[in-house]
Amino acid sequence: MNQMQNRSLSFLFQIGGLILAVLFVTIILVLVDAKPLDAFRLIWEGATGNSTRVASVFVVWVPLLLVTCGLLATFTAGLWNIGIEGQITVGAIFTTGVMRLFLGSSVSPVIVIILSMLAGMLGGAIWAALAGLLKTFGGVNEIFGGLGLNFIATALNIGLIFGAWSRPGIASMSGTEPFPEQFWLPTFQGFRISLWSIGFAIIGLVIIYFLLQGTHFGLRLKAVGKGIKSAFRMGIPTWQHMMLSFVICGLFAGLAGAIQVTGVYHRLIPSISSGYGFMGLMIAMLINFQAIWLAPIALFFAALNIGGIQLPIVMKLDSALTGVLQGSLVLFVLLMQGVKQRFAEKK
Amino acid sequence: MSGDIILLGLAGVIASGAPIVIAVIGETLTERAGVINLSLNGVILLSAMLGFWVSVETNSLFLGFLAGTLVGALVATIVAFSSITLKQSQVAVGFILAITCRDLAYFLGNPIMGSQGPIMLSSSVPLLRDIPILGKILFQQSLMTYLSIILIFVAWYWIFKTRPGLMLQGIGEKPAAAFVRGANVLKMRYVYTIVGGALVGLAGPLYTLSVKPGWKGTITGLDGIGWIVLAITIFGGWNPVRAAFGAYLFAFLQWLGLVLQPYMTSIPSQVLQVAPFPLMILALLFVNLGNTEWMDRLLATLPEKMRLRAIKIIRTMQSQPPGALGTPFERQ
């Protein structure tokens, strides 16, 4: 009974956080002389108005879900994998690189797509392992190692787009030469979303859920996250587990990057990670690192992103508003959680 | 390249390093008290935009800087409240604020993109400006640049040579011991987080009103500076003088990237522009080597003489965080 009460109390405070976030954004909108209700309706219609828009929401949902799945592994081990953006980018770079190798060859496109996506996962894992090595053997906090690796990945990406892989004659921010259509992940007739990528997302979610909730490995990872010293004394090889959680996260991030290349943009572009890594960190915090809530919350964030595209077109507002809404939502829910804990203490 | 151009370039390094110096010292004070304020990247962008806006509206540089300071202090108050009073993760709250403030800056700054605003002019110091070489580099700067240089030494003196500074070291290193000696740990942490945040908020307008005049939305080129400031704080070993050295080193590398561009045409210019960022992180690796276990083991295998020398080198580079950095203080 007590636990039930506690849970419903938590839920109440979370709703409070949501209300505060909406209130905050409303005030911001009033400050810039925009009609809040119009803006919210526009975002809603922008995400659900027609089937193309709904499909676009799922185009964002897939990579968002995948990176957050990966982040659950690192968060469980008590690690702040801020390097996730770079891991997505390097995944995309590896995918593009392998695909370029087979451009003129007679190898079946199916095999090329599979190989290049595997390469993307490998790339993400390598980049994550670097952050892990810096952490475990270099004594560099994963936050700063990760940030540094993000910058390096961005430099590498831009260097390739404007250098070795530039479009003949017209190197530009629009990216590398698009791949021929047989190298694209097959999509639904007339839509941008691929059944394959949705399949990957669902399989990824199931894998991470069972890995963390149902296996001995997940339990040990949790022990490392709760307290590295006591986990070590319990005989858990701690640095190996931390490295593994980084690699798992990198595999997911790399897959997200590979899907961005093969399923969405069909080429390498400068902002290939689209900020999904940082957004994934926010989602992971919002769902309190519970995989069970991941799919709906990621869908909500994706819908906000797509809905926000309409803001500059219709209302001449910057689409960064949806970022403000997402950020303040996570912030207020976290703050309310703190208020609730204090409230419970006093009782 | 003639001597004058080099001097001008170095003077530029001092000027473009100024906002980084101020922000790094702000964060150093905060972290010395045991609090990590991770929101810097967003705060610098938001204060840069709002400071510029206020200056455009009021035509007053002072009010612009004041607005930036208030933004920094306000965001720092949120960090302090949620981590000290509500005991939520400092890293989580700081990260959320870093992202949210960035988006808020881009959203609110949309109408003033590309506006013309006041620019802070340089004012040379009489007599001192005539010193050969140094005069050109140091004494023909803007007021804020002088302030940044003075701040380095004031902060150093405060932390290491005064009683409150000693207390500050205590609440970041061993808060329980400082508490027993009569320090109000929670209150002091609030104060240093807010003061540090206010300094960070000064860095934003310093960009948009002086170093990189104007607000141009996402292409203003300030995204990422806040993360670098956090890295330089570690590189600086929580010592203002060493931190300032790190800031100038970063500004110097950025300048070098610009200067070398014409000679290195095979490397895309975009790569040279971001090159200082990974270099700073590499520097972090070096200052942290002394904190790792395997380094201790490796040193133990060396012959006596070499070991002593190696330890000396590593200890000079090493930077050790305040003992209680990032951990909440509980009164027993």
XYZ file of C-alpha atoms in Angstrom:
679
model
C 0.000 0.000 0.000
C 2.746 2.387 1.010
C 4.596 1.728 -2.200
C 1.430 2.337 -4.168
C 1.009 5.664 -2.426
C 4.603 6.588 -3.048
C 4.238 5.756 -6.709
C 1.098 7.801 -7.206
C 2.727 10.667 -5.315
C 5.697 10.479 -7.710
C 3.328 10.528 -10.642
C 1.580 13.589 -9.243
C 4.871 15.451 -8.928
C 5.848 14.439 -12.473
C 2.593 15.871 -13.789
C 3.430 18.990 -11.781
C 6.776 19.171 -13.592
C 5.018 18.854 -16.944
C 2.598 21.658 -16.049
C 5.448 23.925 -14.924
C 7.329 23.290 -18.177
C 4.283 24.153 -20.286
C 3.739 27.247 -18.128
C 7.372 28.289 -18.599
C 7.176 27.952 -22.376
C 3.837 29.800 -22.385
C 5.446 32.724 -20.569
C 8.328 32.715 -23.060
C 5.836 32.798 -25.940
C 3.868 35.653 -24.376
C 7.155 37.538 -23.943
C 7.862 37.370 -27.681
C 4.285 38.420 -28.509
C 3.222 35.071 -29.947
C -0.047 33.319 -29.192
C 0.867 30.266 -27.041
C -2.192 28.214 -27.959
C -1.566 28.762 -31.669
C 2.035 27.643 -31.250
C 1.104 24.484 -29.350
C -1.611 23.637 -31.853
C 0.809 24.227 -34.704
C 3.359 21.841 -33.172
C 0.655 19.208 -32.650
C -0.627 19.514 -36.211
C 2.906 19.658 -37.535
C 3.528 16.236 -36.029
C 0.175 14.534 -36.651
C -1.513 16.566 -39.410
C -1.044 14.053 -42.233
C 0.518 10.674 -42.841
C 3.764 12.137 -44.250
C 4.301 14.044 -41.021
C 3.567 11.003 -38.871
C 6.071 9.047 -40.958
C 8.638 11.831 -40.395
C 8.113 11.529 -36.648
C 9.093 7.876 -36.889
C 12.161 8.803 -38.957
C 13.340 10.775 -35.904
C 12.036 8.244 -33.390
C 14.221 5.363 -34.638
C 17.685 6.893 -34.088
C 16.498 8.639 -30.928
C 15.288 5.355 -29.489
C 18.461 3.532 -30.480
C 20.884 6.031 -28.917
C 18.847 6.183 -25.727
C 18.899 2.370 -25.544
C 22.676 2.565 -25.674
C 22.778 5.319 -23.077
C 20.787 3.168 -20.655
C 23.730 0.740 -20.654
C 26.264 3.444 -19.775
C 23.967 5.133 -17.248
C 23.401 1.773 -15.545
C 27.170 1.532 -15.109
C 27.131 5.034 -13.618
C 28.741 6.652 -16.669
C 27.836 9.923 -18.367
C 28.465 9.129 -22.004
C 28.401 12.661 -23.425
C 30.556 11.366 -26.288
C 27.404 9.838 -27.794
C 27.165 12.535 -30.478
C 30.616 11.650 -31.757
C 29.754 7.950 -31.654
C 26.760 8.536 -33.942
C 28.909 10.629 -36.277
C 31.708 8.084 -36.507
C 29.137 5.356 -37.102
C 27.824 7.359 -40.041
C 31.369 7.948 -41.324
C 32.215 4.223 -41.217
C 28.961 3.359 -42.989
C 29.635 5.897 -45.721
C 33.235 4.719 -46.058
C 32.344 1.062 -46.578
C 29.520 1.918 -48.948
C 31.880 4.014 -51.060
C 34.185 0.996 -51.396
C 31.418 -0.938 -53.154
C 30.090 1.887 -55.320
C 31.217 0.505 -58.655
C 31.327 -3.176 -57.742
C 28.928 -5.945 -58.713
C 28.309 -7.091 -55.126
C 24.623 -7.429 -54.317
C 23.286 -4.197 -52.762
C 21.726 -6.149 -49.889
C 25.162 -7.377 -48.832
C 26.609 -3.882 -49.239
C 23.919 -2.392 -46.996
C 24.440 -5.088 -44.360
C 28.227 -4.704 -44.444
C 28.136 -0.929 -44.252
C 25.683 -0.929 -41.362
C 27.836 -3.422 -39.474
C 30.781 -1.122 -40.153
C 28.772 1.754 -38.706
C 28.168 -0.194 -35.508
C 31.855 -1.009 -35.352
C 32.742 2.676 -35.808
C 30.441 3.748 -33.005
C 31.856 1.042 -30.748
C 35.452 2.090 -31.473
C 34.681 5.726 -30.662
C 32.913 4.725 -27.452
C 35.795 2.423 -26.519
C 38.162 5.377 -26.891
C 36.146 7.343 -24.341
C 36.215 4.245 -22.153
C 39.984 3.860 -22.481
C 40.503 7.527 -21.635
C 38.341 6.999 -18.579
C 39.766 3.724 -17.299
C 43.428 4.112 -18.272
C 43.875 7.840 -18.823
C 42.058 9.079 -15.742
C 40.112 11.496 -17.960
C 36.522 11.890 -16.795
C 34.198 10.435 -19.449
C 32.379 13.767 -19.763
C 35.487 15.622 -20.932
C 36.985 12.775 -22.895
C 33.619 12.383 -24.598
C 33.325 16.084 -25.403
C 36.804 16.082 -26.888
C 35.997 13.034 -28.995
C 32.798 14.778 -30.161
C 34.871 17.689 -31.454
C 37.302 15.336 -33.161
C 34.458 13.400 -34.803
C 32.927 16.647 -36.078
C 36.291 17.768 -37.464
C 36.797 14.385 -39.122
C 33.317 14.459 -40.628
C 33.648 17.982 -42.022
C 37.186 17.246 -43.168
C 35.915 14.279 -45.205
C 32.920 16.125 -46.641
C 35.079 19.033 -47.796
C 38.193 16.975 -48.491
C 38.617 13.359 -49.524
C 34.917 12.600 -50.052
C 33.813 15.964 -51.428
C 31.430 16.077 -54.366
C 33.359 16.590 -57.566
C 33.730 20.327 -58.049
C 31.147 21.445 -55.495
C 32.267 20.573 -51.969
C 29.580 22.087 -49.757
C 27.651 21.899 -46.513
C 25.025 19.836 -48.354
C 27.215 16.776 -47.884
C 28.762 14.048 -50.019
C 27.419 12.757 -53.343
C 24.128 10.887 -52.671
C 24.315 7.102 -53.012
C 22.419 5.392 -55.860
C 18.970 4.218 -54.912
C 19.785 0.523 -54.693
C 21.939 1.308 -51.628
C 19.064 2.895 -49.707
C 17.205 1.084 -46.956
C 13.915 0.174 -48.665
C 11.093 2.470 -47.533
C 7.295 2.339 -47.672
C 5.863 3.453 -50.964
C 5.919 7.257 -50.967
C 7.194 7.672 -47.394
C 10.622 8.355 -45.919
C 10.363 5.738 -43.192
C 11.763 2.247 -43.603
C 10.185 -0.806 -42.027
C 13.696 -2.126 -41.490
C 14.783 0.760 -39.311
C 11.633 0.503 -37.197
C 12.411 -3.197 -36.831
C 15.969 -2.391 -35.674
C 14.624 0.059 -33.109
C 12.177 -2.432 -31.624
C 14.728 -5.255 -31.562
C 17.240 -2.897 -29.940
C 14.765 -1.915 -27.246
C 13.918 -5.546 -26.477
C 17.608 -6.496 -26.327
C 18.551 -3.676 -23.966
C 15.520 -4.314 -21.761
C 16.407 -7.969 -21.257
C 20.118 -7.305 -21.022
C 19.670 -4.833 -18.184
C 16.657 -6.352 -16.399
C 16.999 -10.051 -17.002
C 20.665 -11.032 -17.095
C 23.429 -11.484 -14.608
C 25.496 -9.057 -16.649
C 22.866 -6.348 -16.186
C 22.879 -6.929 -12.468
C 26.664 -6.650 -12.263
C 26.554 -3.492 -14.356
C 24.065 -2.058 -11.874
C 26.394 -2.941 -9.009
C 29.254 -1.093 -10.739
C 26.971 1.902 -11.224
C 25.824 1.958 -7.605
C 29.305 1.887 -6.152
C 32.458 1.008 -7.989
C 34.511 0.224 -4.889
C 32.054 -2.175 -3.314
C 31.427 -3.805 -6.700
C 35.172 -4.394 -7.003
C 35.283 -5.918 -3.540
C 32.426 -8.211 -4.509
C 34.730 -9.596 -7.180
C 33.186 -7.869 -10.195
C 35.817 -6.928 -12.771
C 34.846 -3.257 -12.759
C 36.837 -1.655 -15.565
C 35.941 -4.481 -17.925
C 32.255 -3.876 -17.211
C 32.634 -0.147 -17.765
C 34.380 -0.770 -21.074
C 31.669 -3.200 -22.114
C 28.912 -0.738 -21.339
C 30.715 1.857 -23.451
C 31.034 -0.599 -26.329
C 27.354 -1.586 -26.108
C 26.364 2.070 -26.181
C 28.696 2.663 -29.121
C 27.118 -0.205 -31.078
C 23.677 1.381 -30.668
C 24.935 4.873 -31.495
C 26.794 3.539 -34.528
C 23.642 1.793 -35.743
C 21.738 5.071 -35.373
C 24.406 6.799 -37.464
C 24.269 4.022 -40.058
C 20.487 4.419 -40.359
C 20.906 8.182 -40.766
C 23.111 7.464 -43.793
C 21.396 4.448 -45.380
C 17.799 5.202 -44.452
C 17.391 8.971 -44.110
C 19.950 11.175 -45.875
C 21.528 8.607 -48.242
C 24.806 10.492 -47.904
C 27.076 11.983 -45.254
C 26.113 15.499 -44.113
C 27.876 17.805 -41.608
C 25.187 17.537 -38.904
C 24.572 13.833 -39.434
C 23.998 13.197 -35.703
C 21.224 15.846 -35.680
C 21.754 16.391 -31.946
C 20.006 13.077 -31.224
C 22.770 12.058 -28.817
C 22.228 14.971 -26.441
C 18.485 14.565 -26.824
C 18.883 10.906 -25.884
C 20.681 11.932 -22.692
C 17.712 14.143 -21.815
C 15.225 11.343 -22.525
C 17.221 8.899 -20.399
C 17.077 11.343 -17.487
C 13.378 12.009 -17.984
C 12.466 8.311 -17.894
C 14.701 7.902 -14.841
C 16.725 5.295 -16.789
C 13.787 2.863 -17.016
C 13.637 1.183 -20.442
C 9.916 0.594 -20.056
C 9.064 4.274 -20.673
C 11.580 4.768 -23.452
C 9.438 4.150 -26.543
C 6.550 6.553 -25.754
C 8.763 9.363 -24.413
C 11.130 9.119 -27.387
C 8.060 9.284 -29.654
C 6.906 12.427 -27.828
C 10.320 14.089 -28.263
C 10.421 13.083 -31.930
C 6.926 14.531 -32.452
C 8.013 17.818 -30.879
C 11.010 17.948 -33.207
C 8.943 17.391 -36.341
C 6.109 19.627 -35.158
C 8.593 22.412 -34.446
C 9.540 22.575 -38.134
C 6.257 24.417 -38.769
C 7.093 27.227 -36.304
C 9.420 29.273 -38.547
C 7.278 28.618 -41.641
C 3.896 29.638 -40.236
C 4.594 31.833 -37.189
C 8.093 33.192 -37.930
C 9.316 31.690 -34.652
C 12.605 29.861 -34.253
C 12.207 26.071 -34.094
C 14.581 26.020 -31.116
C 11.380 26.496 -29.089
C 10.789 22.741 -29.045
C 14.267 22.306 -27.569
C 13.321 24.749 -24.828
C 10.147 22.785 -24.174
C 12.028 19.464 -24.025
C 14.760 20.896 -21.808
C 12.449 22.645 -19.368
C 10.315 19.507 -19.152
C 13.307 17.412 -18.065
C 14.493 20.162 -15.724
C 11.163 20.671 -13.974
C 10.473 16.954 -13.624
C 13.915 16.559 -12.032
C 13.339 19.528 -9.731
C 9.923 18.225 -8.708
C 11.517 14.883 -7.914
C 13.878 16.726 -5.568
C 10.991 18.620 -3.998
C 9.141 15.344 -3.480
C 12.135 13.750 -1.796
C 12.451 16.686 0.587
C 8.732 16.525 1.220
C 8.983 12.818 2.057
C 11.959 13.431 4.354
C 10.101 16.016 6.377
C 7.138 13.702 6.909
C 55.469 38.031 -41.551
C 56.720 41.231 -39.989
C 57.149 41.813 -36.269
C 54.286 44.243 -36.033
C 51.806 41.749 -37.373
C 52.937 39.162 -34.841
C 52.562 41.680 -32.011
C 49.115 42.573 -33.269
C 48.252 38.881 -33.404
C 49.434 38.304 -29.845
C 47.452 41.324 -28.666
C 44.485 39.676 -30.393
C 45.177 36.456 -28.493
C 45.059 38.349 -25.187
C 41.787 39.991 -26.238
C 40.095 36.857 -27.568
C 41.348 34.910 -24.560
C 39.751 37.416 -22.169
C 36.219 35.951 -22.111
C 37.650 32.454 -21.689
C 39.860 33.666 -18.825
C 36.909 35.264 -17.028
C 34.685 32.209 -17.490
C 37.418 29.781 -16.437
C 38.073 31.746 -13.251
C 34.348 31.800 -12.501
C 34.124 28.031 -12.890
C 37.320 27.558 -10.881
C 35.798 29.438 -7.929
C 32.602 27.359 -8.182
C 34.435 24.047 -8.377
C 36.803 25.042 -5.569
C 33.686 25.172 -3.394
C 32.835 21.618 -4.448
C 30.104 22.349 -7.014
C 30.321 21.550 -10.730
C 28.371 24.000 -12.866
C 28.063 22.184 -16.164
C 25.671 24.719 -17.708
C 28.436 26.988 -19.066
C 27.898 26.340 -22.762
C 24.275 27.434 -22.579
C 24.953 30.301 -20.180
C 27.608 31.841 -22.415
C 25.277 31.712 -25.423
C 22.263 33.073 -23.525
C 24.218 35.864 -21.841
C 25.917 36.703 -25.149
C 22.549 37.091 -26.858
C 20.732 38.928 -24.037
C 23.720 41.156 -23.267
C 23.925 42.167 -26.903
C 20.186 42.750 -27.073
C 20.165 44.955 -23.975
C 23.066 46.946 -25.389
C 21.302 47.423 -28.709
C 18.119 48.639 -26.976
C 19.774 50.893 -24.408
C 22.925 51.768 -26.329
C 24.826 51.123 -23.125
C 27.676 48.644 -22.926
C 27.492 48.621 -19.149
C 23.861 47.483 -19.088
C 24.697 44.775 -21.603
C 27.401 43.360 -19.371
C 25.128 43.695 -16.365
C 22.414 41.703 -18.141
C 24.926 38.958 -18.949
C 26.063 38.808 -15.332
C 22.472 38.521 -14.128
C 21.771 35.658 -16.560
C 24.852 33.812 -15.314
C 23.951 34.380 -11.677
C 20.345 33.301 -12.229
C 21.251 30.041 -13.958
C 23.887 29.346 -11.303
C 21.203 29.855 -8.653
C 19.132 27.118 -10.303
C 22.166 24.812 -10.269
C 22.862 25.646 -6.629
C 19.247 25.247 -5.535
C 18.729 21.920 -7.262
C 22.044 20.423 -6.202
C 22.570 21.908 -2.732
C 18.999 22.215 -1.487
C 17.184 19.545 -3.511
C 20.244 17.218 -3.683
C 19.735 16.334 -7.357
C 22.682 15.367 -9.551
C 24.776 18.460 -10.348
C 25.884 16.958 -13.638
C 22.311 16.219 -14.731
C 20.933 19.664 -13.887
C 23.955 21.410 -15.383
C 23.708 19.431 -18.601
C 19.978 20.101 -18.983
C 20.569 23.806 -18.429
C 23.436 23.809 -20.931
C 21.073 22.515 -23.630
C 17.984 24.479 -22.592
C 19.781 27.836 -22.305
C 21.359 27.277 -25.710
C 17.969 26.672 -27.338
C 16.497 29.592 -25.412
C 19.262 31.840 -26.763
C 18.566 30.768 -30.353
C 14.807 31.125 -29.899
C 14.762 34.515 -28.174
C 17.634 35.865 -30.250
C 15.868 35.260 -33.554
C 14.495 38.832 -33.963
C 17.845 40.562 -33.328
C 19.903 38.370 -35.661
C 22.287 40.508 -37.645
C 21.421 43.756 -35.805
C 24.009 46.472 -35.457
C 25.062 47.076 -31.869
C 27.584 49.053 -29.874
C 31.157 47.748 -29.846
C 33.583 48.164 -27.002
C 36.605 50.147 -28.174
C 40.103 49.706 -26.859
C 41.563 52.291 -24.552
C 45.334 52.303 -24.218
C 47.048 52.897 -20.924
C 49.240 56.041 -20.966
C 52.963 55.452 -20.309
C 52.591 51.659 -20.163
C 51.609 51.505 -23.841
C 55.041 52.857 -24.760
C 56.900 49.891 -23.300
C 58.469 48.099 -26.259
C 56.704 44.888 -27.312
C 54.695 44.432 -24.063
C 53.013 47.804 -24.525
C 51.598 46.741 -27.868
C 50.477 43.337 -26.629
C 49.043 44.178 -23.222
C 48.245 47.854 -22.915
C 46.212 48.742 -25.972
C 43.211 46.654 -25.045
C 39.587 47.162 -24.052
C 38.622 47.770 -20.431
C 37.207 44.282 -20.069
C 40.491 42.750 -21.187
C 42.331 44.662 -18.471
C 39.695 43.479 -16.038
C 40.276 39.865 -17.113
C 44.012 40.180 -16.471
C 43.493 41.789 -13.062
C 40.935 39.101 -12.210
C 43.548 36.352 -12.636
C 45.673 37.739 -9.850
C 42.803 38.792 -7.601
C 41.330 35.282 -7.776
C 44.718 33.694 -7.152
C 45.347 35.948 -4.153
C 41.851 35.324 -2.813
C 42.081 31.534 -3.000
C 45.612 31.066 -1.729
C 46.456 34.084 0.432
C 43.338 35.107 2.339
C 41.351 33.573 5.197
C 38.063 33.290 3.270
C 40.070 31.706 0.469
C 41.427 29.115 2.850
C 37.885 28.437 3.976
C 36.880 28.096 0.312
C 39.541 25.439 -0.203
C 38.263 23.707 2.907
C 34.611 23.492 1.850
C 35.621 21.982 -1.468
C 38.245 19.643 -0.061
C 36.859 18.458 3.291
C 33.481 20.066 3.894
C 32.911 18.178 7.138
C 36.143 19.532 8.617
C 35.362 23.048 7.418
C 31.928 22.763 8.982
C 33.415 21.819 12.341
C 35.603 24.899 12.130
C 32.548 27.076 11.789
C 32.123 27.426 8.017
C 28.561 27.575 6.781
C 29.224 25.072 3.981
C 25.843 25.257 2.273
C 25.695 29.050 2.276
C 29.267 29.419 1.015
C 28.567 26.926 -1.763
C 25.580 28.998 -2.804
C 27.670 32.183 -2.785
C 30.573 30.769 -4.806
C 28.289 29.050 -7.311
C 26.399 32.303 -7.932
C 29.532 34.484 -8.054
C 31.214 31.993 -10.389
C 28.111 31.895 -12.574
C 27.979 35.689 -12.712
C 31.567 35.754 -13.990
C 30.708 33.170 -16.645
C 27.774 35.374 -17.630
C 30.201 38.231 -18.183
C 32.001 36.205 -20.842
C 28.973 36.075 -23.151
C 28.507 39.830 -23.751
C 32.273 40.181 -23.957
C 32.038 38.114 -27.132
C 29.039 39.819 -28.718
C 30.068 43.353 -27.726
C 33.785 43.104 -28.361
C 35.572 39.933 -29.447
C 33.034 38.684 -32.036
C 30.634 41.619 -32.358
C 26.970 40.945 -33.057
C 24.488 38.091 -32.684
C 24.099 35.807 -35.693
C 22.131 32.888 -34.253
C 23.588 29.432 -34.714
C 26.485 30.745 -36.809
C 27.661 33.154 -34.097
C 30.324 30.526 -33.479
C 30.109 30.443 -29.695
C 28.610 26.959 -29.391
C 31.272 24.787 -27.776
C 33.161 27.507 -25.914
C 31.482 26.605 -22.635
C 32.582 22.979 -22.898
C 36.131 24.109 -23.575
C 36.011 26.369 -20.514
C 35.148 23.312 -18.418
C 38.091 21.422 -19.889
C 40.467 24.339 -19.271
C 39.297 24.491 -15.649
C 40.623 20.956 -15.185
C 43.730 21.670 -17.240
C 44.316 24.644 -14.949
C 44.271 22.404 -11.896
C 41.770 24.738 -10.184
C 44.483 27.397 -9.989
C 43.549 30.756 -11.604
C 47.038 31.468 -12.950
C 47.431 28.081 -14.564
C 43.838 28.236 -15.819
C 44.543 31.608 -17.441
C 47.580 30.076 -19.104
C 45.305 27.360 -20.498
C 42.846 29.961 -21.772
C 45.562 31.935 -23.566
C 47.002 28.726 -24.971
C 43.601 27.906 -26.434
C 43.214 31.410 -27.891
C 46.746 31.156 -29.283
C 46.007 27.824 -30.984
C 42.868 29.304 -32.543
C 44.884 32.235 -33.870
C 47.547 29.868 -35.153
C 44.850 27.972 -37.030
C 43.871 31.179 -38.817
C 47.446 32.186 -39.572
C 48.491 28.791 -40.881
C 45.422 28.364 -43.068
C 46.989 29.846 -46.244
C 50.008 27.547 -45.858
C 48.036 24.365 -45.354
C 45.607 24.350 -48.234
C 45.305 20.565 -48.208
C 43.524 20.727 -44.842
C 39.998 22.132 -45.054
C 39.719 25.394 -43.092
C 36.842 23.972 -41.043
C 39.217 21.378 -39.623
C 41.828 23.935 -38.563
C 39.128 25.967 -36.844
C 38.099 23.100 -34.582
C 41.612 21.702 -34.121
C 42.269 23.546 -30.820
C 39.335 21.745 -29.214
C 40.756 18.216 -29.481
C 44.212 19.543 -28.621
C 42.884 20.891 -25.322
C 41.363 17.507 -24.536
C 44.679 15.837 -25.325
C 46.246 18.211 -22.824
C 43.726 16.945 -20.281
C 45.016 13.438 -20.818
C 48.504 14.556 -19.891
C 47.524 16.384 -16.736
C 45.519 13.364 -15.624
C 48.172 10.722 -16.228
C 49.517 11.144 -12.717
C 46.138 10.196 -11.261
C 46.058 6.734 -12.794
C 46.954 3.475 -11.147
C 48.981 2.018 -13.987
C 51.200 5.090 -14.028
C 52.033 4.492 -10.374
C 52.840 0.865 -11.180
C 54.921 1.847 -14.199
C 56.867 4.354 -12.120
C 57.580 1.717 -9.506
C 59.423 -0.383 -12.078
C 61.787 2.417 -13.107
C 65.289 2.753 -11.657
C 65.462 5.089 -8.665
C 67.006 8.117 -10.360
C 64.734 8.079 -13.391
C 61.716 7.495 -11.214
C 62.325 10.596 -9.110
C 62.754 12.696 -12.208
C 59.644 11.233 -13.854
C 57.584 11.770 -10.702
C 58.731 15.376 -10.586
C 57.634 15.997 -14.175
C 54.296 14.269 -13.695
C 53.542 16.067 -10.440
C 54.153 19.451 -12.092
C 51.706 18.627 -14.873
C 49.187 16.823 -12.697
C 45.985 18.466 -11.647
C 44.022 17.154 -8.735
C 40.360 18.007 -8.261
C 39.017 19.344 -4.949
C 38.294 16.293 -2.790
C 34.539 16.838 -2.443
C 33.895 18.063 -5.992
C 30.407 17.106 -7.120
C 29.313 15.497 -3.855
C 26.535 16.987 -1.729
C 27.282 17.920 1.853
C 25.213 16.281 4.589
C 25.329 17.580 8.105
C 25.811 14.574 10.385
